[in-house]
Short mmCIF file of C-alpha atoms in Angstrom, two decimals:
data_model
loop_
_atom_site.label_atom_id
_atom_site.label_comp_id
_atom_site.label_asym_id
_atom_site.label_seq_id
_atom_site.Cartn_x
_atom_site.Cartn_y
_atom_site.Cartn_z
CA UNK A 1 16.13 3.89 -5.53
CA UNK A 2 14.32 1.07 -4.10
CA UNK A 3 10.55 1.69 -3.40
CA UNK A 4 10.14 -1.47 -1.46
CA UNK A 5 11.70 -1.11 2.02
CA UNK A 6 11.00 -1.88 5.59
CA UNK A 7 8.35 0.49 7.17
CA UNK A 8 9.87 3.06 9.50
CA UNK A 9 6.56 3.90 11.06
CA UNK A 10 2.83 2.88 11.21
CA UNK A 11 0.05 4.91 12.27
CA UNK A 12 2.32 7.55 13.70
CA UNK A 13 4.28 5.17 15.76
CA UNK A 14 8.14 4.26 15.02
CA UNK A 15 8.74 0.72 13.96
CA UNK A 16 10.62 -1.31 16.49
CA UNK A 17 12.13 -4.78 15.96
CA UNK A 18 11.05 -7.22 18.42
CA UNK A 19 14.41 -8.77 19.58
CA UNK A 20 15.61 -12.39 18.98
CA UNK A 21 15.32 -15.01 21.67
CA UNK A 22 17.79 -14.50 24.44
CA UNK A 23 18.55 -10.75 23.51
CA UNK A 24 19.14 -8.63 26.56
CA UNK A 25 17.35 -5.42 25.44
CA UNK A 26 15.12 -3.00 27.29
CA UNK A 27 11.78 -2.88 25.67
CA UNK A 28 9.60 0.15 25.02
CA UNK A 29 6.05 0.40 26.40
CA UNK A 30 3.64 -1.74 24.47
CA UNK A 31 1.71 1.11 22.96
CA UNK A 32 4.77 3.30 22.22
CA UNK A 33 6.00 1.65 18.92
CA UNK A 34 4.82 -0.33 16.04
CA UNK A 35 6.17 -3.82 16.78
CA UNK A 36 7.94 -5.38 13.88
CA UNK A 37 7.83 -9.25 13.99
CA UNK A 38 9.75 -11.30 11.47
CA UNK A 39 11.75 -14.48 11.20
CA UNK A 40 14.65 -15.28 8.91
CA UNK A 41 14.07 -18.78 7.47
CA UNK A 42 17.41 -18.67 5.54
CA UNK A 43 19.62 -18.73 8.82
CA UNK A 44 21.06 -22.21 9.39
CA UNK A 45 20.53 -21.87 13.17
CA UNK A 46 17.05 -20.46 12.87
CA UNK A 47 15.78 -20.25 16.45
CA UNK A 48 12.08 -20.23 16.10
CA UNK A 49 9.10 -20.32 13.72
CA UNK A 50 6.79 -17.46 13.22
CA UNK A 51 4.21 -19.15 15.49
CA UNK A 52 6.77 -19.45 18.16
CA UNK A 53 7.83 -15.88 17.85
CA UNK A 54 4.32 -14.77 18.08
CA UNK A 55 3.71 -16.72 21.26
CA UNK A 56 6.88 -15.28 22.73
CA UNK A 57 5.82 -11.74 21.78
CA UNK A 58 2.39 -12.06 23.50
CA UNK A 59 4.04 -13.42 26.65
CA UNK A 60 6.71 -10.76 26.76
CA UNK A 61 4.73 -7.58 25.71
CA UNK A 62 1.44 -6.61 27.39
CA UNK A 63 -0.93 -7.48 24.48
CA UNK A 64 -3.72 -5.25 25.67
CA UNK A 65 -1.37 -2.24 25.26
CA UNK A 66 -0.16 -3.03 21.65
CA UNK A 67 -1.38 -0.45 19.12
CA UNK A 68 0.45 -1.36 15.92
CA UNK A 69 2.00 -4.46 14.34
CA UNK A 70 4.24 -4.65 11.42
CA UNK A 71 4.47 -8.28 10.23
CA UNK A 72 7.42 -9.21 8.04
CA UNK A 73 8.80 -12.43 6.88
CA UNK A 74 7.00 -15.56 8.21
CA UNK A 75 8.60 -18.35 6.30
CA UNK A 76 10.15 -19.13 2.89
CA UNK A 77 8.45 -17.48 -0.16
CA UNK A 78 6.08 -19.81 -2.13
CA UNK A 79 5.88 -22.30 0.81
CA UNK A 80 3.37 -20.34 3.17
CA UNK A 81 0.97 -17.70 2.43
CA UNK A 82 -0.07 -14.99 4.83
CA UNK A 83 -3.05 -17.09 5.89
CA UNK A 84 -0.89 -18.10 8.92
CA UNK A 85 -0.45 -14.43 10.00
CA UNK A 86 -4.23 -13.92 9.49
CA UNK A 87 -5.14 -16.78 11.69
CA UNK A 88 -2.67 -15.79 14.52
CA UNK A 89 -4.18 -12.31 14.37
CA UNK A 90 -7.80 -13.50 14.52
CA UNK A 91 -7.00 -15.97 17.27
CA UNK A 92 -5.39 -13.23 19.39
CA UNK A 93 -8.31 -10.67 19.02
CA UNK A 94 -9.40 -11.08 22.68
CA UNK A 95 -5.92 -10.14 23.88
CA UNK A 96 -4.90 -7.45 21.39
CA UNK A 97 -7.83 -5.20 22.47
CA UNK A 98 -6.47 -1.74 21.55
CA UNK A 99 -4.86 -2.74 18.14
CA UNK A 100 -5.16 0.16 15.77
CA UNK A 101 -2.83 -0.66 12.92
CA UNK A 102 -1.62 -3.65 11.04
CA UNK A 103 0.73 -4.15 8.11
CA UNK A 104 1.22 -7.56 6.64
CA UNK A 105 4.15 -8.38 4.35
CA UNK A 106 6.87 -5.94 5.48
CA UNK A 107 9.55 -7.66 3.35
CA UNK A 108 12.09 -5.79 1.34
CA UNK A 109 13.96 -6.83 -1.84
CA UNK A 110 16.83 -8.43 -0.02
CA UNK A 111 14.40 -10.86 1.59
CA UNK A 112 12.03 -11.53 -1.40
CA UNK A 113 10.80 -9.89 -4.53
CA UNK A 114 7.40 -8.34 -4.11
CA UNK A 115 5.83 -10.93 -6.43
CA UNK A 116 7.15 -13.68 -4.20
CA UNK A 117 5.14 -12.67 -1.27
CA UNK A 118 2.18 -15.01 -1.06
CA UNK A 119 -0.86 -13.38 0.36
CA UNK A 120 -4.31 -14.59 1.15
CA UNK A 121 -7.78 -13.43 2.11
CA UNK A 122 -6.86 -10.69 4.56
CA UNK A 123 -10.39 -9.32 5.26
CA UNK A 124 -10.80 -11.54 8.46
CA UNK A 125 -8.23 -9.18 10.22
CA UNK A 126 -10.69 -6.26 9.59
CA UNK A 127 -13.56 -8.31 10.92
CA UNK A 128 -11.72 -9.29 14.06
CA UNK A 129 -10.49 -5.74 14.93
CA UNK A 130 -13.30 -3.18 14.76
CA UNK A 131 -10.83 -0.59 16.30
CA UNK A 132 -8.47 -0.84 13.42
CA UNK A 133 -7.64 2.47 11.88
CA UNK A 134 -4.81 1.59 9.46
CA UNK A 135 -4.35 -1.54 7.37
CA UNK A 136 -1.73 -2.28 4.80
CA UNK A 137 -0.53 -5.23 2.76
CA UNK A 138 2.51 -5.80 0.60
CA UNK A 139 2.42 -8.34 -2.13
CA UNK A 140 -0.40 -9.14 -4.59
CA UNK A 141 0.13 -12.85 -5.28
CA UNK A 142 -2.81 -14.70 -4.01
CA UNK A 143 -4.30 -11.66 -2.49
CA UNK A 144 -8.06 -11.71 -1.78
CA UNK A 145 -10.08 -8.78 -0.56
CA UNK A 146 -13.87 -9.56 -0.87
CA UNK A 147 -16.14 -6.50 -0.15
CA UNK A 148 -16.25 -5.81 3.51
CA UNK A 149 -17.41 -3.26 6.05
CA UNK A 150 -15.58 -1.47 8.69
CA UNK A 151 -16.60 1.58 10.60
CA UNK A 152 -13.30 2.98 11.83
CA UNK A 153 -10.61 2.32 9.21
CA UNK A 154 -9.05 5.47 8.12
CA UNK A 155 -6.15 4.16 6.00
CA UNK A 156 -6.13 1.33 3.57
CA UNK A 157 -2.89 0.63 1.55
CA UNK A 158 -1.95 -2.23 -0.91
CA UNK A 159 1.63 -2.37 -2.35
CA UNK A 160 2.05 -4.71 -5.22
CA UNK A 161 3.82 -5.33 -8.45
CA UNK A 162 0.47 -6.61 -9.64
CA UNK A 163 -2.72 -6.05 -7.80
CA UNK A 164 -5.57 -8.58 -8.71
CA UNK A 165 -8.48 -6.89 -10.23
CA UNK A 166 -10.76 -8.93 -8.09
CA UNK A 167 -9.09 -7.37 -4.96
CA UNK A 168 -9.54 -3.96 -6.54
CA UNK A 169 -13.28 -4.75 -7.15
CA UNK A 170 -13.51 -5.72 -3.56
CA UNK A 171 -12.12 -2.64 -2.19
CA UNK A 172 -14.32 -0.42 -4.50
CA UNK A 173 -17.48 -2.33 -3.18
CA UNK A 174 -16.54 -2.06 0.41
CA UNK A 175 -18.31 0.18 3.00
CA UNK A 176 -15.65 2.22 4.71
CA UNK A 177 -17.41 5.46 5.86
CA UNK A 178 -14.30 6.70 7.87
CA UNK A 179 -11.65 5.99 5.06
CA UNK A 180 -9.53 8.93 4.55
CA UNK A 181 -6.41 7.56 2.67
CA UNK A 182 -6.64 4.91 -0.01
CA UNK A 183 -3.55 3.82 -1.81
CA UNK A 184 -3.46 1.08 -4.54
CA UNK A 185 -0.27 -0.10 -6.30
CA UNK A 186 -1.77 -1.55 -9.38
CA UNK A 187 1.24 -2.97 -11.07
CA UNK A 188 1.51 -4.85 -14.29
CA UNK A 189 -0.42 -7.72 -16.03
CA UNK A 190 2.68 -10.04 -16.08
CA UNK A 191 2.56 -10.27 -12.34
CA UNK A 192 -1.16 -10.43 -11.89
CA UNK A 193 -2.07 -6.79 -12.16
CA UNK A 194 -5.22 -7.07 -14.27
CA UNK A 195 -7.35 -4.35 -12.83
CA UNK A 196 -8.84 -1.90 -15.31
CA UNK A 197 -10.09 1.62 -15.06
CA UNK A 198 -13.57 0.21 -14.95
CA UNK A 199 -12.77 -1.65 -11.69
CA UNK A 200 -11.88 1.74 -10.25
CA UNK A 201 -15.14 3.37 -11.36
CA UNK A 202 -16.99 3.20 -7.99
CA UNK A 203 -14.05 4.98 -6.26
CA UNK A 204 -13.70 7.59 -9.00
CA UNK A 205 -17.40 8.38 -8.90
CA UNK A 206 -17.24 9.74 -5.38
CA UNK A 207 -19.63 9.00 -2.66
CA UNK A 208 -18.35 5.57 -2.03
CA UNK A 209 -15.85 6.82 0.57
CA UNK A 210 -17.23 10.15 1.78
CA UNK A 211 -14.34 10.91 4.16
CA UNK A 212 -11.70 10.25 1.44
CA UNK A 213 -9.06 12.96 1.26
CA UNK A 214 -6.03 11.14 -0.23
CA UNK A 215 -6.21 8.94 -3.29
CA UNK A 216 -3.18 7.06 -4.51
CA UNK A 217 -3.47 5.04 -7.74
CA UNK A 218 0.14 4.17 -8.30
CA UNK A 219 2.57 1.98 -10.00
CA UNK A 220 0.41 1.14 -12.97
CA UNK A 221 1.33 0.32 -16.64
CA UNK A 222 -1.99 2.02 -17.60
CA UNK A 223 -1.15 5.10 -15.66
CA UNK A 224 -2.12 7.28 -18.68
CA UNK A 225 -5.56 5.78 -18.76
CA UNK A 226 -5.92 6.22 -15.01
CA UNK A 227 -4.86 9.84 -15.34
CA UNK A 228 -7.42 10.44 -18.02
CA UNK A 229 -10.18 8.93 -15.93
CA UNK A 230 -9.12 10.88 -12.80
CA UNK A 231 -9.24 14.13 -14.92
CA UNK A 232 -13.06 13.82 -15.03
CA UNK A 233 -13.70 11.95 -11.78
CA UNK A 234 -16.06 13.58 -9.31
CA UNK A 235 -14.02 12.16 -6.43
CA UNK A 236 -11.23 14.57 -7.18
CA UNK A 237 -13.32 17.50 -5.71
CA UNK A 238 -13.25 15.93 -2.16
CA UNK A 239 -9.40 15.28 -2.17
CA UNK A 240 -6.62 17.29 -0.70
CA UNK A 241 -3.81 15.10 -2.23
CA UNK A 242 -3.53 12.88 -5.34
CA UNK A 243 -0.86 10.38 -6.07
CA UNK A 244 -0.30 8.95 -9.50
CA UNK A 245 3.37 8.27 -9.09
CA UNK A 246 5.57 5.20 -9.78
CA UNK A 247 3.77 4.24 -12.98
CA UNK A 248 4.11 4.62 -16.84
CA UNK A 249 2.92 8.23 -16.84
CA UNK A 250 3.75 9.97 -20.08
CA UNK A 251 2.77 13.36 -21.78
CA UNK A 252 -0.44 11.88 -22.89
CA UNK A 253 -1.57 11.26 -19.31
CA UNK A 254 -0.53 14.58 -17.95
CA UNK A 255 -2.05 16.47 -20.86
CA UNK A 256 -5.34 14.70 -20.10
CA UNK A 257 -5.07 15.58 -16.46
CA UNK A 258 -4.50 19.31 -17.20
CA UNK A 259 -7.41 19.25 -19.74
CA UNK A 260 -9.87 18.07 -17.06
CA UNK A 261 -11.21 19.64 -14.00
CA UNK A 262 -9.15 22.13 -11.94
CA UNK A 263 -6.65 20.70 -9.57
CA UNK A 264 -5.77 23.87 -7.78
CA UNK A 265 -7.53 22.89 -4.70
CA UNK A 266 -5.09 20.14 -3.95
CA UNK A 267 -2.31 20.54 -1.39
CA UNK A 268 -0.09 17.87 -3.11
CA UNK A 269 0.12 16.24 -6.51
CA UNK A 270 2.61 13.34 -6.74
CA UNK A 271 3.81 12.36 -10.15
CA UNK A 272 7.25 11.12 -9.30
CA UNK A 273 8.77 8.31 -11.38
CA UNK A 274 7.46 9.40 -14.77
CA UNK A 275 8.13 9.56 -18.40
CA UNK A 276 6.94 13.23 -18.92
CA UNK A 277 8.99 15.48 -21.08
CA UNK A 278 10.24 18.72 -19.52
CA UNK A 279 8.02 21.06 -21.52
CA UNK A 280 4.89 19.19 -20.25
CA UNK A 281 6.28 19.01 -16.70
CA UNK A 282 6.67 22.74 -16.82
CA UNK A 283 3.07 23.12 -17.90
CA UNK A 284 2.01 21.31 -14.81
CA UNK A 285 4.12 23.49 -12.47
CA UNK A 286 2.95 26.64 -14.23
CA UNK A 287 -0.70 25.59 -13.84
CA UNK A 288 -0.68 24.44 -10.19
CA UNK A 289 2.27 25.79 -8.27
CA UNK A 290 0.98 29.50 -8.32
CA UNK A 291 -2.04 28.26 -6.48
CA UNK A 292 0.05 26.58 -3.75
CA UNK A 293 -0.07 22.93 -4.98
CA UNK A 294 3.14 21.01 -4.27
CA UNK A 295 3.88 19.13 -7.34
CA UNK A 296 6.52 16.24 -7.42
CA UNK A 297 7.84 15.38 -10.76
CA UNK A 298 11.11 13.85 -9.70
CA UNK A 299 12.67 10.61 -10.80
CA UNK A 300 12.08 10.72 -14.52
CA UNK A 301 12.08 7.13 -15.83
CA UNK A 302 14.50 5.60 -18.22
CA UNK A 303 13.00 4.29 -21.53
CA UNK A 304 14.40 1.31 -23.37
CA UNK A 305 14.10 0.82 -27.17
CA UNK A 306 14.19 -2.72 -28.67
CA UNK A 307 13.61 -3.41 -32.36
CA UNK A 308 12.36 0.11 -32.89
CA UNK A 309 9.80 -0.11 -29.98
CA UNK A 310 10.00 2.14 -26.85
CA UNK A 311 9.62 0.23 -23.52
CA UNK A 312 8.56 1.90 -20.32
CA UNK A 313 8.35 0.32 -16.90
CA UNK A 314 6.60 0.73 -13.54
CA UNK A 315 8.84 1.39 -10.53
CA UNK A 316 7.94 -1.97 -8.94
CA UNK A 317 6.88 -5.07 -10.87
CA UNK A 318 8.70 -8.41 -10.03
#
């Protein structure tokens, strides 16, 4: 299955495609949906640029009522980074006065590989919208996230085949006192995912994000190292759910997790897409499910063997 698809909802609101020019379609109330805005640069008769689409949207929908935006393709991959979206958002801050959620880079594989999505410094969006509660980004190429402050942000999500270590360190150094949900797709070194367990240390130590209840450290080629670090991480005690899915998680990582601190207080442990043998998977279930923990060990990964070496892959890379 593909793990990179168009968002169906954002911040509890269903995604709704803002129609093409000339389309006759009744529109929902401005605050009833998460508006998806995207252009298709591959169409021979492409009707408008993203900037033109943005202007038409702000003229058609009452900006002061818009609560959520899902921003998809804005141009051809490699040619334009997401800085164009960041600038449009920042410039519209006096009009989008009730904006609560933004997702930048809602492209699926048919539009662009995740590594083709050119990102930028996205923190100006947080600075421009102090009411923002949810912020997400897809694509790690060119992504920058210097340490920032935000009082109301509850959900922060980065989806990437390679999340830059610099961005991870920026997240870990940020002041986000209301943050409840943090999700990082760390990816692989080949596509820029050079973050280390040490980069995650401020998050794992606890206290950095006092309201944190869900932690997702996903899609990593060093998933075993992450699991071993999480096993002794103080932050786990404050969590209600933990997600270590989509990565190269093997028996070693799961065994370290089981040997660490108790996880029986969790409501949910997501380990799907893994390379865990059935005997070890059964140990996890036996240790946690009697305490009411929902454990997901679905989608076992396929190993490849070349020249006597076993190769395992994250769910999302290129």
